[in-house]
Amino acid sequence: MEAVNVTIMIFYLLTSLIYIIYLLRVKAFHMNAEPLTHQPLFKAAIIFPIFSFFSLGMICWFGHKPQIDAEGFNNFLNISKLPLAALSLSIPFGVIVNNIHRTIQTDKQIKEAEKKNKIDFFYAHRKNTIEVFQNYETMELPIPINSTASLEFKNCYSLYRRCFPHASTTDNDFNSSMSFIHKAEIIWAEICILLDKEEPSSYYELHQHIHEIEKMFSALHLHYGLKDIIIE
């Protein structure tokens, strides 16, 4: 009888160890937001107490005959305290796993909401900024043959990307591009220096001076992404 009990206990311990190794291999302790019934840890919280109940019960029940009466049931309860205690663990284990799973689902919902908010915020910022570019009051430049040309942005989406290079649906970094601003400041400073120069004494130097100013204005035109001015 003792040998049978020892055999059952060894089988119980080995099987439990193998099952725990299996749970570790399938990463059962790292639950995800899938339904609770898909979680190996939740299944283990039910299977392990039931398996323990029958394994320990066989040790406790071995040598006892079935007795279907009040005395038999009382005797069953007396000799089955340990198996029943093991079986009752399925309830707290299941509750603990369920609470952990609920926390994981809540965390995922919060992250999904934050992700959606970032996406909405990015597109709202881009839309509003582009509308500002599109509705910006254009400047009319006088050109030869009694005509004018409007300074308008060629591609507002491209300009937005240049002004806010780090803005995206995953990273709402709406800091303006310092390199874009710095380059514009350099061009304007060069134009101011050229305009402050004294008028050249010769036509050749005057032509060169005007050409330098035109080059800087062309660079500024290109930097801001303005539409080409076509003079017919």
Tab-separated table of C-alpha atoms in Angstrom:
chain	number	residue	atom	x	y	z
A	1	MET	CA	0.000	0.000	0.000
A	2	GLU	CA	2.809	2.367	0.913
A	3	ALA	CA	4.602	1.541	-2.328
A	4	VAL	CA	1.467	2.430	-4.299
A	5	ASN	CA	1.173	5.766	-2.508
A	6	VAL	CA	4.831	6.532	-3.153
A	7	THR	CA	4.370	5.679	-6.834
A	8	ILE	CA	1.331	7.949	-7.076
A	9	MET	CA	3.190	10.792	-5.340
A	10	ILE	CA	6.215	10.439	-7.625
A	11	PHE	CA	3.940	10.393	-10.665
A	12	TYR	CA	2.146	13.476	-9.344
A	13	LEU	CA	5.377	15.395	-8.730
A	14	LEU	CA	6.945	14.433	-12.078
A	15	THR	CA	3.796	15.275	-14.007
A	16	SER	CA	3.521	18.607	-12.179
A	17	LEU	CA	7.156	19.396	-12.953
A	18	ILE	CA	6.703	18.540	-16.639
A	19	TYR	CA	3.581	20.711	-16.802
A	20	ILE	CA	5.388	23.638	-15.164
A	21	ILE	CA	8.242	23.276	-17.684
A	22	TYR	CA	5.653	23.280	-20.476
A	23	LEU	CA	4.104	26.466	-19.086
A	24	LEU	CA	7.530	28.099	-19.030
A	25	ARG	CA	8.252	27.049	-22.623
A	26	VAL	CA	4.970	28.486	-23.938
A	27	LYS	CA	5.586	31.639	-21.837
A	28	ALA	CA	2.298	31.143	-19.999
A	29	PHE	CA	3.307	33.679	-17.349
A	30	HIS	CA	3.496	36.400	-20.026
A	31	MET	CA	-0.175	36.847	-20.793
A	32	ASN	CA	-1.558	38.987	-23.596
A	33	ALA	CA	-4.860	40.719	-24.312
A	34	GLU	CA	-6.435	37.752	-26.095
A	35	PRO	CA	-9.545	36.141	-24.526
A	36	LEU	CA	-9.017	34.561	-21.128
A	37	THR	CA	-9.815	31.099	-22.476
A	38	HIS	CA	-6.777	31.404	-24.792
A	39	GLN	CA	-4.398	31.944	-21.881
A	40	PRO	CA	-2.389	28.808	-20.893
A	41	LEU	CA	-2.029	30.189	-17.366
A	42	PHE	CA	-5.808	30.334	-16.922
A	43	LYS	CA	-6.122	26.728	-18.099
A	44	ALA	CA	-3.354	25.770	-15.667
A	45	ALA	CA	-5.254	27.490	-12.830
A	46	ILE	CA	-8.114	25.036	-13.470
A	47	ILE	CA	-6.240	21.908	-14.563
A	48	PHE	CA	-3.599	21.866	-11.809
A	49	PRO	CA	-6.038	21.928	-8.824
A	50	ILE	CA	-8.194	19.237	-10.465
A	51	PHE	CA	-5.158	17.083	-11.183
A	52	SER	CA	-3.933	17.615	-7.610
A	53	PHE	CA	-7.367	16.674	-6.267
A	54	PHE	CA	-7.414	13.311	-8.003
A	55	SER	CA	-3.722	12.562	-7.395
A	56	LEU	CA	-3.852	13.315	-3.683
A	57	GLY	CA	-7.298	11.794	-3.469
A	58	MET	CA	-6.069	8.439	-4.747
A	59	ILE	CA	-3.540	8.374	-1.940
A	60	CYS	CA	-6.185	9.254	0.644
A	61	TRP	CA	-8.884	6.986	-0.783
A	62	PHE	CA	-6.703	3.948	-1.393
A	63	GLY	CA	-7.871	1.089	0.832
A	64	HIS	CA	-11.324	2.576	1.474
A	65	LYS	CA	-14.468	1.074	0.025
A	66	PRO	CA	-17.345	3.176	-1.329
A	67	GLN	CA	-20.068	3.714	1.302
A	68	ILE	CA	-23.181	5.529	0.091
A	69	ASP	CA	-24.698	6.708	3.398
A	70	ALA	CA	-24.284	9.526	5.934
A	71	GLU	CA	-21.372	7.834	7.659
A	72	GLY	CA	-19.691	7.209	4.287
A	73	PHE	CA	-19.989	10.853	3.231
A	74	ASN	CA	-18.683	12.046	6.586
A	75	ASN	CA	-15.765	9.668	6.273
A	76	PHE	CA	-15.135	10.905	2.709
A	77	LEU	CA	-14.973	14.505	3.937
A	78	ASN	CA	-12.624	13.563	6.752
A	79	ILE	CA	-10.141	11.717	4.564
A	80	SER	CA	-10.445	14.162	1.632
A	81	LYS	CA	-9.535	17.423	3.379
A	82	LEU	CA	-6.217	17.763	1.568
A	83	PRO	CA	-7.566	16.857	-1.931
A	84	LEU	CA	-10.551	19.169	-1.459
A	85	ALA	CA	-8.258	21.976	-0.284
A	86	ALA	CA	-6.159	21.471	-3.439
A	87	LEU	CA	-9.320	21.533	-5.587
A	88	SER	CA	-10.541	24.729	-3.932
A	89	LEU	CA	-7.382	26.505	-5.111
A	90	SER	CA	-8.851	26.683	-8.606
A	91	ILE	CA	-11.128	29.548	-7.495
A	92	PRO	CA	-8.461	31.942	-6.106
A	93	PHE	CA	-6.022	30.962	-8.866
A	94	GLY	CA	-8.664	31.695	-11.502
A	95	VAL	CA	-9.542	35.026	-9.874
A	96	ILE	CA	-5.888	36.085	-9.706
A	97	VAL	CA	-5.257	35.170	-13.349
A	98	ASN	CA	-8.475	36.929	-14.381
A	99	ASN	CA	-7.483	40.132	-12.548
A	100	ILE	CA	-4.026	40.111	-14.120
A	101	HIS	CA	-5.564	39.533	-17.551
A	102	ARG	CA	-8.030	42.370	-16.996
A	103	THR	CA	-5.147	44.672	-16.084
A	104	ILE	CA	-3.331	43.704	-19.289
A	105	GLN	CA	-6.450	44.364	-21.368
A	106	THR	CA	-6.969	47.739	-19.682
A	107	ASP	CA	-3.347	48.660	-20.323
A	108	LYS	CA	-3.705	47.716	-23.984
A	109	GLN	CA	-6.891	49.773	-24.305
A	110	ILE	CA	-5.117	52.774	-22.791
A	111	LYS	CA	-2.183	52.364	-25.197
A	112	GLU	CA	-4.544	51.995	-28.166
A	113	ALA	CA	-6.394	55.135	-27.076
A	114	GLU	CA	-3.103	57.026	-26.738
A	115	LYS	CA	-2.031	55.781	-30.177
A	116	LYS	CA	-5.328	56.918	-31.713
A	117	ASN	CA	-5.050	60.300	-29.989
A	118	LYS	CA	-1.545	60.757	-31.405
A	119	ILE	CA	-2.775	59.926	-34.902
A	120	ASP	CA	-5.753	62.295	-34.606
A	121	PHE	CA	-3.561	65.039	-33.134
A	122	PHE	CA	-1.009	64.717	-35.945
A	123	TYR	CA	-3.575	64.922	-38.745
A	124	ALA	CA	-5.400	67.790	-37.031
A	125	HIS	CA	-2.132	69.719	-36.649
A	126	ARG	CA	-1.126	69.057	-40.263
A	127	LYS	CA	-4.562	70.002	-41.581
A	128	ASN	CA	-4.703	73.258	-39.622
A	129	THR	CA	-1.133	74.214	-40.532
A	130	ILE	CA	-1.658	73.513	-44.229
A	131	GLU	CA	-4.864	75.549	-44.185
A	132	VAL	CA	-2.844	78.446	-42.759
A	133	PHE	CA	-0.314	78.060	-45.595
A	134	GLN	CA	-3.065	77.865	-48.205
A	135	ASN	CA	-4.996	80.849	-46.840
A	136	TYR	CA	-1.917	82.945	-46.218
A	137	GLU	CA	-2.289	86.400	-47.689
A	138	THR	CA	-0.156	86.369	-50.828
A	139	MET	CA	2.127	89.189	-51.818
A	140	GLU	CA	1.785	90.748	-55.243
A	141	LEU	CA	5.105	91.527	-56.919
A	142	PRO	CA	5.260	94.101	-59.734
A	143	ILE	CA	7.033	92.778	-62.800
A	144	PRO	CA	7.832	94.268	-66.206
A	145	ILE	CA	5.205	94.947	-68.869
A	146	ASN	CA	2.723	96.303	-66.331
A	147	SER	CA	1.901	92.990	-64.711
A	148	THR	CA	2.089	91.375	-61.258
A	149	ALA	CA	2.901	87.935	-59.900
A	150	SER	CA	1.642	86.333	-56.696
A	151	LEU	CA	3.935	84.619	-54.246
A	152	GLU	CA	2.205	81.345	-53.437
A	153	PHE	CA	3.421	78.093	-51.908
A	154	LYS	CA	3.977	75.334	-54.442
A	155	ASN	CA	3.271	72.326	-52.206
A	156	CYS	CA	1.913	72.988	-48.716
A	157	TYR	CA	2.324	69.339	-47.671
A	158	SER	CA	6.008	69.414	-48.579
A	159	LEU	CA	6.448	72.714	-46.761
A	160	TYR	CA	4.795	71.225	-43.683
A	161	ARG	CA	7.265	68.330	-43.673
A	162	ARG	CA	10.156	70.779	-43.928
A	163	CYS	CA	8.824	72.944	-41.103
A	164	PHE	CA	7.979	69.999	-38.814
A	165	PRO	CA	10.317	67.148	-39.850
A	166	HIS	CA	9.832	65.167	-36.631
A	167	ALA	CA	6.025	65.232	-36.542
A	168	SER	CA	4.411	61.848	-37.151
A	169	THR	CA	1.499	59.659	-36.094
A	170	THR	CA	3.762	57.882	-33.596
A	171	ASP	CA	5.663	60.884	-32.277
A	172	ASN	CA	3.804	64.177	-31.860
A	173	ASP	CA	6.968	66.261	-31.920
A	174	PHE	CA	5.718	69.543	-33.362
A	175	ASN	CA	8.866	71.542	-32.721
A	176	SER	CA	9.774	73.702	-35.694
A	177	SER	CA	12.833	72.775	-37.727
A	178	MET	CA	15.690	74.912	-36.434
A	179	SER	CA	17.756	74.153	-39.538
A	180	PHE	CA	14.926	75.451	-41.760
A	181	ILE	CA	14.694	78.647	-39.707
A	182	HIS	CA	18.460	79.051	-39.501
A	183	LYS	CA	18.894	78.727	-43.259
A	184	ALA	CA	16.182	81.328	-43.871
A	185	GLU	CA	17.904	83.704	-41.427
A	186	ILE	CA	21.214	83.271	-43.258
A	187	ILE	CA	19.631	84.052	-46.630
A	188	TRP	CA	17.835	87.136	-45.273
A	189	ALA	CA	21.041	88.327	-43.629
A	190	GLU	CA	22.907	87.968	-46.942
A	191	ILE	CA	20.182	89.943	-48.714
A	192	CYS	CA	20.369	92.722	-46.106
A	193	ILE	CA	24.134	92.915	-46.505
A	194	LEU	CA	23.829	93.164	-50.292
A	195	LEU	CA	21.136	95.834	-50.090
A	196	ASP	CA	23.195	97.896	-47.636
A	197	LYS	CA	26.196	98.018	-49.956
A	198	GLU	CA	27.008	101.274	-51.681
A	199	GLU	CA	25.958	101.553	-55.288
A	200	PRO	CA	28.795	100.278	-57.520
A	201	SER	CA	30.609	102.834	-59.621
A	202	SER	CA	30.703	100.834	-62.862
A	203	TYR	CA	27.975	99.114	-64.876
A	204	TYR	CA	29.808	95.804	-64.677
A	205	GLU	CA	29.960	95.923	-60.879
A	206	LEU	CA	26.331	97.062	-60.761
A	207	HIS	CA	25.337	94.131	-62.946
A	208	GLN	CA	27.254	91.739	-60.705
A	209	HIS	CA	25.665	93.281	-57.616
A	210	ILE	CA	22.139	92.909	-58.997
A	211	HIS	CA	22.946	89.359	-60.055
A	212	GLU	CA	24.043	88.489	-56.503
A	213	ILE	CA	20.797	89.923	-55.095
A	214	GLU	CA	18.765	87.941	-57.620
A	215	LYS	CA	20.612	84.748	-56.637
A	216	MET	CA	19.814	85.268	-52.973
A	217	PHE	CA	16.142	85.991	-53.679
A	218	SER	CA	16.039	82.887	-55.866
A	219	ALA	CA	17.519	80.847	-53.008
A	220	LEU	CA	14.921	82.311	-50.643
A	221	HIS	CA	12.177	81.524	-53.165
A	222	LEU	CA	13.372	77.942	-53.394
A	223	HIS	CA	13.822	77.599	-49.632
A	224	TYR	CA	10.203	78.575	-48.908
A	225	GLY	CA	8.925	76.348	-51.715
A	226	LEU	CA	7.171	79.123	-53.639
A	227	LYS	CA	5.702	78.641	-57.074
A	228	ASP	CA	7.835	79.595	-60.038
A	229	ILE	CA	7.167	83.049	-61.466
A	230	ILE	CA	6.748	82.780	-65.216
A	231	ILE	CA	7.017	85.996	-67.171
A	232	GLU	CA	5.666	85.729	-70.691
